[in-house]
JSON list of C-alpha atoms and ligand atoms in Angstrom, two decimals:
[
{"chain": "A", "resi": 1, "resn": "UNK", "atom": "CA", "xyz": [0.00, 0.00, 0.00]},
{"chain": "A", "resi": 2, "resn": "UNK", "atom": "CA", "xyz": [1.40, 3.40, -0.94]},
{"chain": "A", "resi": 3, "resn": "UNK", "atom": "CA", "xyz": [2.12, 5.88, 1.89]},
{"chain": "A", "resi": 4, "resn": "UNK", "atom": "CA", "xyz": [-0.31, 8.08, 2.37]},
{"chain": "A", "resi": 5, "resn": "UNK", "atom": "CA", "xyz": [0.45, 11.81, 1.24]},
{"chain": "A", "resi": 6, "resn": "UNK", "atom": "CA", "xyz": [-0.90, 14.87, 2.56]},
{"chain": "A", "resi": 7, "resn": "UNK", "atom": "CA", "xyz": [-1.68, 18.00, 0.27]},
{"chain": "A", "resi": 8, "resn": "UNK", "atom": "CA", "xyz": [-2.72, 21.17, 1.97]},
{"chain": "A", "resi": 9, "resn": "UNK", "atom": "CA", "xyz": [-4.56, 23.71, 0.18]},
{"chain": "A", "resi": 10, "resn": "UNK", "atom": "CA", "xyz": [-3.41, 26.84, 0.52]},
{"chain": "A", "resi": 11, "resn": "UNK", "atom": "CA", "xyz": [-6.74, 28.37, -0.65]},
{"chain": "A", "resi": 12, "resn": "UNK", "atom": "CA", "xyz": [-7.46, 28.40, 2.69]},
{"chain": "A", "resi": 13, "resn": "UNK", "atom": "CA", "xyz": [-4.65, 30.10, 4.10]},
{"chain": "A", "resi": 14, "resn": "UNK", "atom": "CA", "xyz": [-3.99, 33.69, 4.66]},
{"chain": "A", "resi": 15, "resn": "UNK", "atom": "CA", "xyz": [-2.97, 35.03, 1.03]},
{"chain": "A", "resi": 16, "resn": "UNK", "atom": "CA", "xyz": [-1.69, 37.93, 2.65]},
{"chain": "A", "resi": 17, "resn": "UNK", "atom": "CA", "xyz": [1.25, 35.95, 3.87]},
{"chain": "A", "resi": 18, "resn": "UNK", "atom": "CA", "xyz": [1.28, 32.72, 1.52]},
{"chain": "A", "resi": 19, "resn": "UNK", "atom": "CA", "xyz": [5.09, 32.51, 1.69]},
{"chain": "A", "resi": 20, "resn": "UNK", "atom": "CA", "xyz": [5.42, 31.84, 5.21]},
{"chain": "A", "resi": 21, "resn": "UNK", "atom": "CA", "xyz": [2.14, 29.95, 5.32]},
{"chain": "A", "resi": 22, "resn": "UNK", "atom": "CA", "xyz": [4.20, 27.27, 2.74]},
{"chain": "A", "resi": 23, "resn": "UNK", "atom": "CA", "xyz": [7.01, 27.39, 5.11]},
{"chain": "A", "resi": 24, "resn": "UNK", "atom": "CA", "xyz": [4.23, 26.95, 8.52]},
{"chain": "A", "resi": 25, "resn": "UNK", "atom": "CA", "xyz": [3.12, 23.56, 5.83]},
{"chain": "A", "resi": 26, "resn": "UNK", "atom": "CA", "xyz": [6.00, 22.49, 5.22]},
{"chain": "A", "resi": 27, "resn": "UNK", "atom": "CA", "xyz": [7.87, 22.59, 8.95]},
{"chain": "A", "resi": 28, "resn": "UNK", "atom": "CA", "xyz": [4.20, 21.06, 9.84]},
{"chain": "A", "resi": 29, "resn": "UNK", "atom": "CA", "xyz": [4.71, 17.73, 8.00]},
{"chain": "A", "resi": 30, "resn": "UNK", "atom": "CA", "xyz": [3.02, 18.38, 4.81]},
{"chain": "A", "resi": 31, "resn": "UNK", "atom": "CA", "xyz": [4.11, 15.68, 1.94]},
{"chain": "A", "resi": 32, "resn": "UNK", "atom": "CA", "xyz": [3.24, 18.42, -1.44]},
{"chain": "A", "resi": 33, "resn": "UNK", "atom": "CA", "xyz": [1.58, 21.79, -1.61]},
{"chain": "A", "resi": 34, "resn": "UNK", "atom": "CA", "xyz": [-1.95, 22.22, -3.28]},
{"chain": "A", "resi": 35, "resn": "UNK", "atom": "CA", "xyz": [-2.10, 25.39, -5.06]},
{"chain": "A", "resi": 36, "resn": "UNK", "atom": "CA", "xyz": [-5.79, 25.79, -6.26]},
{"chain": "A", "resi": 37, "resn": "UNK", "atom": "CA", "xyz": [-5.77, 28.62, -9.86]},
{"chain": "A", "resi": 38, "resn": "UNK", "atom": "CA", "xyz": [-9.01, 29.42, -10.97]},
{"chain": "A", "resi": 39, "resn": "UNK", "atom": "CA", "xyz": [-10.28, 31.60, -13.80]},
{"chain": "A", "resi": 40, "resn": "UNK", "atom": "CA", "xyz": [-14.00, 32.55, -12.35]},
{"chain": "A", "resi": 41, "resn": "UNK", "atom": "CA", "xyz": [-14.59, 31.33, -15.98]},
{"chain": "A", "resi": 42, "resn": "UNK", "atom": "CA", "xyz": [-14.26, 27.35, -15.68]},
{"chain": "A", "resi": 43, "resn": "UNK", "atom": "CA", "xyz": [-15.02, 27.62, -12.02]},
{"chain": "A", "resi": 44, "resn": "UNK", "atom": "CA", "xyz": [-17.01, 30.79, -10.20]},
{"chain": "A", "resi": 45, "resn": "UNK", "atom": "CA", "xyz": [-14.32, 31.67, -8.07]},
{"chain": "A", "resi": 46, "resn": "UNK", "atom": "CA", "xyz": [-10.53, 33.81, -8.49]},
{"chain": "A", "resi": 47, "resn": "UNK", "atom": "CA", "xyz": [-7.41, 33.16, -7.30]},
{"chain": "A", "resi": 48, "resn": "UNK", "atom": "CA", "xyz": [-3.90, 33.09, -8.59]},
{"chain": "A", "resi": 49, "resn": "UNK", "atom": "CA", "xyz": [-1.92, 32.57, -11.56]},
{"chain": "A", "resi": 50, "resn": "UNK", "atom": "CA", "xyz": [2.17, 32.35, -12.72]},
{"chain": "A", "resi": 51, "resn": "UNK", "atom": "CA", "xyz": [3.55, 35.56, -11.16]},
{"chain": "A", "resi": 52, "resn": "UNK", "atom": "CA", "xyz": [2.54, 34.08, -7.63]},
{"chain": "A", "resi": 53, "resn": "UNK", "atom": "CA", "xyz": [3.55, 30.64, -7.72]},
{"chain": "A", "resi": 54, "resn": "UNK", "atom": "CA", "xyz": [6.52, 31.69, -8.91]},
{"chain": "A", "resi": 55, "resn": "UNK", "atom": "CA", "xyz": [7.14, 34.56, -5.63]},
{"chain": "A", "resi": 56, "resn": "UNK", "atom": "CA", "xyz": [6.57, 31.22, -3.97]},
{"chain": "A", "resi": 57, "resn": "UNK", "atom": "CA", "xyz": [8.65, 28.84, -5.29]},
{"chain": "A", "resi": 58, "resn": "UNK", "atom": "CA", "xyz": [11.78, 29.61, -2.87]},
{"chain": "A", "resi": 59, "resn": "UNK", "atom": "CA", "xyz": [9.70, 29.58, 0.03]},
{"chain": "A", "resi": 60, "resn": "UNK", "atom": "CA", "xyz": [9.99, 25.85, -0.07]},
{"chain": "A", "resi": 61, "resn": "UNK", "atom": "CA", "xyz": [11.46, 22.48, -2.24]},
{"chain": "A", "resi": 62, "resn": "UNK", "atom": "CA", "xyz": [7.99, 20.66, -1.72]},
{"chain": "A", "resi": 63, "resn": "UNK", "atom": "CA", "xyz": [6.73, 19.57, -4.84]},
{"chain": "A", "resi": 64, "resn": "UNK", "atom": "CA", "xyz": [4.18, 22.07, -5.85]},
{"chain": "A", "resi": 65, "resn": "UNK", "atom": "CA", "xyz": [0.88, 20.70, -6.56]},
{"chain": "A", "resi": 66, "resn": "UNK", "atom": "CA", "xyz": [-0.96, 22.92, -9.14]},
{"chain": "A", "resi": 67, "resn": "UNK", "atom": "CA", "xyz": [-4.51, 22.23, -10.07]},
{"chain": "A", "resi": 68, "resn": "UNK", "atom": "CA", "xyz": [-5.58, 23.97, -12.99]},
{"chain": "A", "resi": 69, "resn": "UNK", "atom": "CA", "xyz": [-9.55, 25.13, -12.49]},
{"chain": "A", "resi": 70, "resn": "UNK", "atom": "CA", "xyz": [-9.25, 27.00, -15.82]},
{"chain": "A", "resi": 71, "resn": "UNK", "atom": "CA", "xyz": [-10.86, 26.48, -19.51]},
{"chain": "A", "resi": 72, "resn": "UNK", "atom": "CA", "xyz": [-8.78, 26.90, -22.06]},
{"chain": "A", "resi": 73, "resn": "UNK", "atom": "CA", "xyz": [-6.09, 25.62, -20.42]},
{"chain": "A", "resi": 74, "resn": "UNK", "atom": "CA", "xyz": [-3.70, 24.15, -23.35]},
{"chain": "A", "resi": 75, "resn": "UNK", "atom": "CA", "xyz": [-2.04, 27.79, -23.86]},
{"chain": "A", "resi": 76, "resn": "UNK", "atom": "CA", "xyz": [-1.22, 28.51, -20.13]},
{"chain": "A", "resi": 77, "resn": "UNK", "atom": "CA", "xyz": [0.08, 24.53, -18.74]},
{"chain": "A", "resi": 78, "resn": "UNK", "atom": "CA", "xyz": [3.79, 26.22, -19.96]},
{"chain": "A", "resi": 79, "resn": "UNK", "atom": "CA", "xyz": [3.57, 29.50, -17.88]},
{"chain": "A", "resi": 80, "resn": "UNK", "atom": "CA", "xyz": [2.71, 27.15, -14.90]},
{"chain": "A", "resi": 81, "resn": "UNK", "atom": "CA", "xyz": [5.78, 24.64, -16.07]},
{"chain": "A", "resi": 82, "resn": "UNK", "atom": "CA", "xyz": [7.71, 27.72, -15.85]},
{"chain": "A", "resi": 83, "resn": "UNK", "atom": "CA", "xyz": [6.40, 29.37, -12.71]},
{"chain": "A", "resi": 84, "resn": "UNK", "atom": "CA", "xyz": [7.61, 26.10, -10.64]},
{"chain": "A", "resi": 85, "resn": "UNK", "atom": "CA", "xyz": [4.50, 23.72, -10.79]},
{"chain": "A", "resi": 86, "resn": "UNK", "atom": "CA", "xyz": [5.51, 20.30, -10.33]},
{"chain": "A", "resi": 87, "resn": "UNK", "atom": "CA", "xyz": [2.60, 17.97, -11.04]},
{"chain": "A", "resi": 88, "resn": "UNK", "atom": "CA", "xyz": [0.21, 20.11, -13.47]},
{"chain": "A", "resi": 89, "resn": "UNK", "atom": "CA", "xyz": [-3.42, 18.74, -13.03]},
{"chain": "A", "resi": 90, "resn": "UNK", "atom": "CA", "xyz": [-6.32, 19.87, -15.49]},
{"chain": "A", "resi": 91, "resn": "UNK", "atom": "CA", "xyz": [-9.75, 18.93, -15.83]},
{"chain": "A", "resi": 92, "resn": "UNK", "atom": "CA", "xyz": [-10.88, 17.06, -19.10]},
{"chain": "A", "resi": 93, "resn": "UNK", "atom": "CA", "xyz": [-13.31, 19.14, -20.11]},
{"chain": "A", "resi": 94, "resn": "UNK", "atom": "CA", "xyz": [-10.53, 22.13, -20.11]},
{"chain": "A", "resi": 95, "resn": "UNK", "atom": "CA", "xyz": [-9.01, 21.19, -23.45]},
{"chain": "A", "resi": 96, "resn": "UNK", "atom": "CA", "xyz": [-10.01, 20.42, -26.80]},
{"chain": "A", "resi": 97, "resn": "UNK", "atom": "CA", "xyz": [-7.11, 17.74, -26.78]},
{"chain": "A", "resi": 98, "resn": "UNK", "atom": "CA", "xyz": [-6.63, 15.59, -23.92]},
{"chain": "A", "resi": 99, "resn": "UNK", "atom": "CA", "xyz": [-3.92, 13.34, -25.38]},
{"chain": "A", "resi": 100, "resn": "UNK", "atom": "CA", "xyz": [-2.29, 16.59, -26.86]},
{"chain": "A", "resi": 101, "resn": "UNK", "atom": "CA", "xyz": [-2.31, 18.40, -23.07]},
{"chain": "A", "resi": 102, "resn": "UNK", "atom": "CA", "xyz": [-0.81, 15.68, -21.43]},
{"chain": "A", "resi": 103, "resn": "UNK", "atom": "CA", "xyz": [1.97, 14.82, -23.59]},
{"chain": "A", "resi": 104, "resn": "UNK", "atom": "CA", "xyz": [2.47, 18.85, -23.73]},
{"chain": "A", "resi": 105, "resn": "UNK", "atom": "CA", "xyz": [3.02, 18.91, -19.57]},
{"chain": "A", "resi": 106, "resn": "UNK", "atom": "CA", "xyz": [5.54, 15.09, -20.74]},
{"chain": "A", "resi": 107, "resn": "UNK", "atom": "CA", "xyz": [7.25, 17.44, -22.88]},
{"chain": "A", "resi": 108, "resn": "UNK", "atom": "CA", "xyz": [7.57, 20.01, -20.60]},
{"chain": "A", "resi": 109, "resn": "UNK", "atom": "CA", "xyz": [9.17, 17.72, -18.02]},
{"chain": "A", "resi": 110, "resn": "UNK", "atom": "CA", "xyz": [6.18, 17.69, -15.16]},
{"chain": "A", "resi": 111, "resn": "UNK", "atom": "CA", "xyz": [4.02, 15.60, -13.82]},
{"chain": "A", "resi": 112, "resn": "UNK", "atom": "CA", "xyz": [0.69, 14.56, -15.41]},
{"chain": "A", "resi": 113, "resn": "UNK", "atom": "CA", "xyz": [-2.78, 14.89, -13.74]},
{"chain": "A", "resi": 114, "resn": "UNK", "atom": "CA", "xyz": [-5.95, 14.76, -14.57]},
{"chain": "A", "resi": 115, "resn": "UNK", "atom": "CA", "xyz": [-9.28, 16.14, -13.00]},
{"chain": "A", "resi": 116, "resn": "UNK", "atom": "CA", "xyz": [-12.59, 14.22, -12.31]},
{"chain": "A", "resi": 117, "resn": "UNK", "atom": "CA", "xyz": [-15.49, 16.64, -11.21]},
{"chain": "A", "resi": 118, "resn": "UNK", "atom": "CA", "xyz": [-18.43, 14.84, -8.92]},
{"chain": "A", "resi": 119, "resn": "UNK", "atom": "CA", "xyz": [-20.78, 14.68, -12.09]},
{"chain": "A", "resi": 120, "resn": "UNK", "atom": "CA", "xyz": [-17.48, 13.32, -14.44]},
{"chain": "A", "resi": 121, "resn": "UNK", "atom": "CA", "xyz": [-17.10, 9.47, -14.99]},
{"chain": "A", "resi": 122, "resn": "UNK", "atom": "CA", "xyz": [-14.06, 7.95, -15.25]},
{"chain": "A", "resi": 123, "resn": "UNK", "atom": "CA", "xyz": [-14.71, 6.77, -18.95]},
{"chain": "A", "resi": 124, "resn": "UNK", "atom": "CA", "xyz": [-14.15, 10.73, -20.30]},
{"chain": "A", "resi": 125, "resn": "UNK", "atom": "CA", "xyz": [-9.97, 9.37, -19.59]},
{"chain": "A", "resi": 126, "resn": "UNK", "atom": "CA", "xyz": [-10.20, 5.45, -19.82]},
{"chain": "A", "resi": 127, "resn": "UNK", "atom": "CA", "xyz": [-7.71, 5.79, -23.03]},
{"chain": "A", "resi": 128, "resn": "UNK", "atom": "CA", "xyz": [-5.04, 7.83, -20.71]},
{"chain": "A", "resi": 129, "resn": "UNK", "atom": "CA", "xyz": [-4.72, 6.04, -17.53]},
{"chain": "A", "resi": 130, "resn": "UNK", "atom": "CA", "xyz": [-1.81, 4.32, -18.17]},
{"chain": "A", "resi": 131, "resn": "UNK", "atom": "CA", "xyz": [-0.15, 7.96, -19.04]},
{"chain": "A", "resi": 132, "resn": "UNK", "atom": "CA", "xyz": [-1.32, 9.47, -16.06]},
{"chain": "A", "resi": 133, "resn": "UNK", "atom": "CA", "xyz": [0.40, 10.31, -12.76]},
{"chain": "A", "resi": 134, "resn": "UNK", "atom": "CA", "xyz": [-2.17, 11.08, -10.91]},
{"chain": "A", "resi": 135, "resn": "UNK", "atom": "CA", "xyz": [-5.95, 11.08, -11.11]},
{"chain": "A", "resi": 136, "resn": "UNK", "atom": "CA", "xyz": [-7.62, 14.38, -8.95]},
{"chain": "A", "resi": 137, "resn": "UNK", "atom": "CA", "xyz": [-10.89, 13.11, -7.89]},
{"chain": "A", "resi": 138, "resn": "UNK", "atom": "CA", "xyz": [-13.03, 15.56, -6.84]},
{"chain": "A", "resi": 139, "resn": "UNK", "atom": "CA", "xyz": [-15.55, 15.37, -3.58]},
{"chain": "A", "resi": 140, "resn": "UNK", "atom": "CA", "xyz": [-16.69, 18.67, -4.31]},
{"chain": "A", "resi": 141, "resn": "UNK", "atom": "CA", "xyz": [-17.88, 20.79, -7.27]},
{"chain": "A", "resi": 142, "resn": "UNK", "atom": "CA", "xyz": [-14.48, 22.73, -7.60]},
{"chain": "A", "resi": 143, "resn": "UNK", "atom": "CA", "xyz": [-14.65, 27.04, -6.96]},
{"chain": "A", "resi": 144, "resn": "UNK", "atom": "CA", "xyz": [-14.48, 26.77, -3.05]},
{"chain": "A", "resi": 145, "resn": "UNK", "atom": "CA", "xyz": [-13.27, 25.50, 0.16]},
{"chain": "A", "resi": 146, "resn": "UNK", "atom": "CA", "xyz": [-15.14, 24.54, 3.02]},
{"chain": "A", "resi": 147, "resn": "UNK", "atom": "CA", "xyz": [-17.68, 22.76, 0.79]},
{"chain": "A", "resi": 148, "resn": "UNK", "atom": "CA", "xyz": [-19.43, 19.17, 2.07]},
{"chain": "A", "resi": 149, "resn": "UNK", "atom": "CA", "xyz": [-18.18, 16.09, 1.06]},
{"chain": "A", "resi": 150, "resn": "UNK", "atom": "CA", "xyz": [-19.98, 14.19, -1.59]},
{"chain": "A", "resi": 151, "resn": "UNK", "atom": "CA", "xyz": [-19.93, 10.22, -0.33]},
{"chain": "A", "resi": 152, "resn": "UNK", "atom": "CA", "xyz": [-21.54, 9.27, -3.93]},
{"chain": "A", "resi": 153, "resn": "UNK", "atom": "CA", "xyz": [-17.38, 9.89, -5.43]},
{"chain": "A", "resi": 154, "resn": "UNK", "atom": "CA", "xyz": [-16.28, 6.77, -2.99]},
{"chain": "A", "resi": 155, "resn": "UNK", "atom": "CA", "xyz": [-17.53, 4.23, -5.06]},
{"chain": "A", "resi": 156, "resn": "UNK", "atom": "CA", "xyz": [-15.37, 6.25, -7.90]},
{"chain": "A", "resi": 157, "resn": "UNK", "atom": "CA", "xyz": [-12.17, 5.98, -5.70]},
{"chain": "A", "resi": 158, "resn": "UNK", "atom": "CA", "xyz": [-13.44, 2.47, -5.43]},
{"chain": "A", "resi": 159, "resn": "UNK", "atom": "CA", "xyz": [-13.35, 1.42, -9.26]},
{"chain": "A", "resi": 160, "resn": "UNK", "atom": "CA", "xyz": [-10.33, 3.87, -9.81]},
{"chain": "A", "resi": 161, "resn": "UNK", "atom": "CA", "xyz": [-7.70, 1.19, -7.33]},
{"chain": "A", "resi": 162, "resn": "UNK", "atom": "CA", "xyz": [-9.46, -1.62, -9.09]},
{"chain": "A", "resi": 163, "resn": "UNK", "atom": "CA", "xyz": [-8.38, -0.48, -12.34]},
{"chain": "A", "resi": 164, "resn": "UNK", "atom": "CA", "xyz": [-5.21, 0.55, -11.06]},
{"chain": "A", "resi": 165, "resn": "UNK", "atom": "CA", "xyz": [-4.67, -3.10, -9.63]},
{"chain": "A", "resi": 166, "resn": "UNK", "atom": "CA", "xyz": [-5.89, -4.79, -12.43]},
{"chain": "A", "resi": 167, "resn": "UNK", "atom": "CA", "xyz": [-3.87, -2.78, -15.10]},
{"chain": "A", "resi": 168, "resn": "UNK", "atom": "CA", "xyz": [-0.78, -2.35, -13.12]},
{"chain": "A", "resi": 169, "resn": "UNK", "atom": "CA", "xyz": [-0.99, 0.88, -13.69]},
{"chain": "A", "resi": 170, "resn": "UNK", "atom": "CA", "xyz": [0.82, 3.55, -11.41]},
{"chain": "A", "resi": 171, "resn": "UNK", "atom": "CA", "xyz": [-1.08, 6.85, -10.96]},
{"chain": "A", "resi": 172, "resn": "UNK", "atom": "CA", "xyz": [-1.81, 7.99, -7.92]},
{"chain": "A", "resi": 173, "resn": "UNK", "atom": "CA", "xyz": [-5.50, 8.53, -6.31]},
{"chain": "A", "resi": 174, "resn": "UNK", "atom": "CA", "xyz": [-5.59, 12.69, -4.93]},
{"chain": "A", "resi": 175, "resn": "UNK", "atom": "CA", "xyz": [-9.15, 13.21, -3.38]},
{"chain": "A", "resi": 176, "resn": "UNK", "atom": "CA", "xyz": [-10.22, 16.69, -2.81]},
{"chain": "A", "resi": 177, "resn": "UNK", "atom": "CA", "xyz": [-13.03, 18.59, -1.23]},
{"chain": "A", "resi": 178, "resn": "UNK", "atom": "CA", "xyz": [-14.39, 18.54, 2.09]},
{"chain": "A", "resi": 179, "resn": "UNK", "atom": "CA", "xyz": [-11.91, 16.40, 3.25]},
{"chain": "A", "resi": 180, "resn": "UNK", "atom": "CA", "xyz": [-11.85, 15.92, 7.44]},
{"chain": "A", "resi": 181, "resn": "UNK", "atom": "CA", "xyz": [-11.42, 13.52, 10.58]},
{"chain": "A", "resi": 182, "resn": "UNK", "atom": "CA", "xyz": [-14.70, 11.81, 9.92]},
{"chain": "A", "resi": 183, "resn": "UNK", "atom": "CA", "xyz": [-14.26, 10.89, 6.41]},
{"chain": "A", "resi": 184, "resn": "UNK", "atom": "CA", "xyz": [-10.63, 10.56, 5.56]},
{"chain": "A", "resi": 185, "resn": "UNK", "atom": "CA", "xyz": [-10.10, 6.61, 6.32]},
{"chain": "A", "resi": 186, "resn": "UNK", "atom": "CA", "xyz": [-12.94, 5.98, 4.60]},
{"chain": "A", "resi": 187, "resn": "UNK", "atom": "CA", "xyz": [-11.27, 7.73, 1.60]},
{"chain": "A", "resi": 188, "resn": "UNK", "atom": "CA", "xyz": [-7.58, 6.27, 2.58]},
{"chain": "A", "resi": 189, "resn": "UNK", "atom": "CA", "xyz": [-9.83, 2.19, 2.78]},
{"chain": "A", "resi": 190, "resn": "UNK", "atom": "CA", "xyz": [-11.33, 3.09, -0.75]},
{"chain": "A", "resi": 191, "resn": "UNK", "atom": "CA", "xyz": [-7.67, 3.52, -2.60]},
{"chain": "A", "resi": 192, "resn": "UNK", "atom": "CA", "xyz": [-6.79, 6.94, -2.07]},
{"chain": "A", "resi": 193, "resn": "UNK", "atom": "CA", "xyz": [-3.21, 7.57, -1.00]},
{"chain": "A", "resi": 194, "resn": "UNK", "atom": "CA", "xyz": [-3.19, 11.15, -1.27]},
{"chain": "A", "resi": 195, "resn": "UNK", "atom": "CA", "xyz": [-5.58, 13.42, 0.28]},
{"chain": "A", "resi": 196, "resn": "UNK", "atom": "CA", "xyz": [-6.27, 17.02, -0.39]},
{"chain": "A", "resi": 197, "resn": "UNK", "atom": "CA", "xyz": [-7.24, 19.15, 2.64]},
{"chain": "A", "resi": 198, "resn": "UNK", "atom": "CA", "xyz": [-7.61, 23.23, 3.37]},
{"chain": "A", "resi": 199, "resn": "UNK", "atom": "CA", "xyz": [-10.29, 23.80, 5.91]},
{"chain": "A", "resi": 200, "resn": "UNK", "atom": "CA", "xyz": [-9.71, 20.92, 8.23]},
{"chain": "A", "resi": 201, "resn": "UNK", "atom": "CA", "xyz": [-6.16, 21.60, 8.18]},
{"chain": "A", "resi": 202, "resn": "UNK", "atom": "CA", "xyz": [-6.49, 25.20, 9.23]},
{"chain": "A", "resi": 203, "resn": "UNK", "atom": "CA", "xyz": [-9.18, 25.32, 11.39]},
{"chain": "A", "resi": 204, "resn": "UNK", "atom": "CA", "xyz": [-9.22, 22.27, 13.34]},
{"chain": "A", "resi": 205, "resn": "UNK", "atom": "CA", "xyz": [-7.66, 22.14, 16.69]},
{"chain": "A", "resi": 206, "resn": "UNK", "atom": "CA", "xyz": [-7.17, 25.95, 16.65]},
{"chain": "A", "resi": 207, "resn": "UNK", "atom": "CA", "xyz": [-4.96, 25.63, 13.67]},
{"chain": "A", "resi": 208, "resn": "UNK", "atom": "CA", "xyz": [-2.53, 23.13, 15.25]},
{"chain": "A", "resi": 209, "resn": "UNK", "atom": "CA", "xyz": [-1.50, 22.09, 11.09]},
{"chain": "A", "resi": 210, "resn": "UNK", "atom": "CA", "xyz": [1.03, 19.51, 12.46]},
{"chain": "A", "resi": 211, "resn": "UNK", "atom": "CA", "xyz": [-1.78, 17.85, 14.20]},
{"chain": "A", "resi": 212, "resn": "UNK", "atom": "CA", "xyz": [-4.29, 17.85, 11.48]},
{"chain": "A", "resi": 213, "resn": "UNK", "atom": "CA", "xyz": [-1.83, 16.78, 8.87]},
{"chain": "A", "resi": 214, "resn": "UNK", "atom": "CA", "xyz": [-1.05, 13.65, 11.13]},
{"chain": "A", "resi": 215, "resn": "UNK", "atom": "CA", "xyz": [-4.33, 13.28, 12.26]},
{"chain": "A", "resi": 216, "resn": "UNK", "atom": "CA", "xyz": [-5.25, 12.89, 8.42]},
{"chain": "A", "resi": 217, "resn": "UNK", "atom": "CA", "xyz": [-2.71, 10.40, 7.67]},
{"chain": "A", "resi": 218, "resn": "UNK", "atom": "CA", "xyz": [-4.24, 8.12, 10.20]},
{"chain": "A", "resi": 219, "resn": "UNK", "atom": "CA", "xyz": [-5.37, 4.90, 8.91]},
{"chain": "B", "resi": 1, "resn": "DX5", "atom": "C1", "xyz": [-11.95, 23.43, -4.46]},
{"chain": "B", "resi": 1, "resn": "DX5", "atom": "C2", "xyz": [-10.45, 23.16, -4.41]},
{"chain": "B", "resi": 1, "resn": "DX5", "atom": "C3", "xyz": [-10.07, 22.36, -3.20]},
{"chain": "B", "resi": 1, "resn": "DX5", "atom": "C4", "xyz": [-10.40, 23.07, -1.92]},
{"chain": "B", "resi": 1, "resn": "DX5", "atom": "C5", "xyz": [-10.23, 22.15, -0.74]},
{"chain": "B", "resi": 1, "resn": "DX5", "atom": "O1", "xyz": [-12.29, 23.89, -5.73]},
{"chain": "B", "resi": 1, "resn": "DX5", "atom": "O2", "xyz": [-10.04, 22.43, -5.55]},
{"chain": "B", "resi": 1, "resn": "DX5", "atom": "O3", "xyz": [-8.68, 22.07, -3.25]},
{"chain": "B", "resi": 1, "resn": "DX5", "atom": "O4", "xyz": [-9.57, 24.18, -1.76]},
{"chain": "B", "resi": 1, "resn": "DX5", "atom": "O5", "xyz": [-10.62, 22.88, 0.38]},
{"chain": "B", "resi": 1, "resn": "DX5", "atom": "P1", "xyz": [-11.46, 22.19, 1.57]},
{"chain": "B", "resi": 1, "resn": "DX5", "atom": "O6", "xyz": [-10.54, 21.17, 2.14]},
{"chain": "B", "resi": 1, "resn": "DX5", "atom": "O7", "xyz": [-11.74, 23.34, 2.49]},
{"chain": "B", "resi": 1, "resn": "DX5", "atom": "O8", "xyz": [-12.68, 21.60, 0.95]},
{"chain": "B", "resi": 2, "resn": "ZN", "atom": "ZN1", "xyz": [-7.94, 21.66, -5.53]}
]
């Protein structure tokens, strides 16, 4: 069983001081950092682009993360190569080219992932899973943190490790979304090994992040 990872989100944490909020994650335990770009076009909601993950980049040598809530997104996956993303994740219905996007974040060197929305099934990529790194299931509709959990994407997680297991192939589970104490090893028992997290892991405990992160991790 792979170990399990831990991704906070920093859309939950104070963007007025993001840098040393990476460095708080990091000295906390986290595994990789989430960093959550929207376009309030393919999701309502605003955040951050290039310029800033690249400001952040030297706050820390975690692998950063990025997932890519934007539509187009072909045109910008090389500003975010370039910015310091290391694992570039898009949704599907982003491109006009699936095949062509991923081999475009190969080519630029990163690592490949790929986006499944609540109301997305699993066949949209069945003809790329065995060129994908890591498959971003998500347990809310993406735009915002703090959302509930949607139990209906377990039996997803579910038929995702089954394929993985039958196939051999190699990419890892991420879930994301409402992720907390109560649901987490039901997530972890399904076949996720990496778990996304922003609320839970700044709020609970009066924003004791080491103990949320391990608290997470708990099988
Ligand atoms: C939602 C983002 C998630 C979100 C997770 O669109 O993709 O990463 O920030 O935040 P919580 O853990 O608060 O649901
Ligand atoms: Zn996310």
């Amino acid at each position: 069983m792979k170990k399990i990872q831990i991704s906070p989100s920093i859309l939950s944490a104070d963007f007025s001081q993001l840098g040393n909020e990476i460095k708080k994650l990091e000295d906390a335990g986290a595994d990789m950092i989430h960093v959550d770009v929207m376009d309030g076009h393919f999701v309502p909601n605003l955040t951050i682009g290039p310029p800033v993950i690249k400001a952040l980049r030297k706050y820390t040598s975690l692998i950063f993360d990025v997932h890519l809530m934007i539509s187009p997104v072909h045109k910008y996956i090389k500003d975010f190569a370039n910015a310091g993303a290391d694992i570039i994740t898009i949704h599907p219905e982003a491109t006009d080219n699936l095949n062509e996007s991923i081999k475009h974040i190969r080519t630029l060197e990163k690592k490949v992932g790929v986006s499944l929305n609540p109301n997305t099934e699993i066949d949209i990529i069945k003809n790329e899973l065995e060129n994908i790194d890591l498959i971003l299931v998500m347990s809310v509709f993406p735009g915002f943190g703090g959302q509930k959990f949607i139990p209906e994407i377990i039996k997803k997680i579910e038929l995702l490790k089954k394929i993985k297991d039958e196939k051999k192939y190699s990419y890892d589970i991420e879930v994301d979304g409402g992720i907390n104490f109560a649901n987490s090893k039901e997530v972890i028992s399904a076949g996720a090994n990496i778990l996304v997290s922003g609320t839970t892991i700044f709020k609970e405990n009066n924003g004791n992040i080491k103990k949320n992160i391990e608290t997470l991790k708990e099988v």
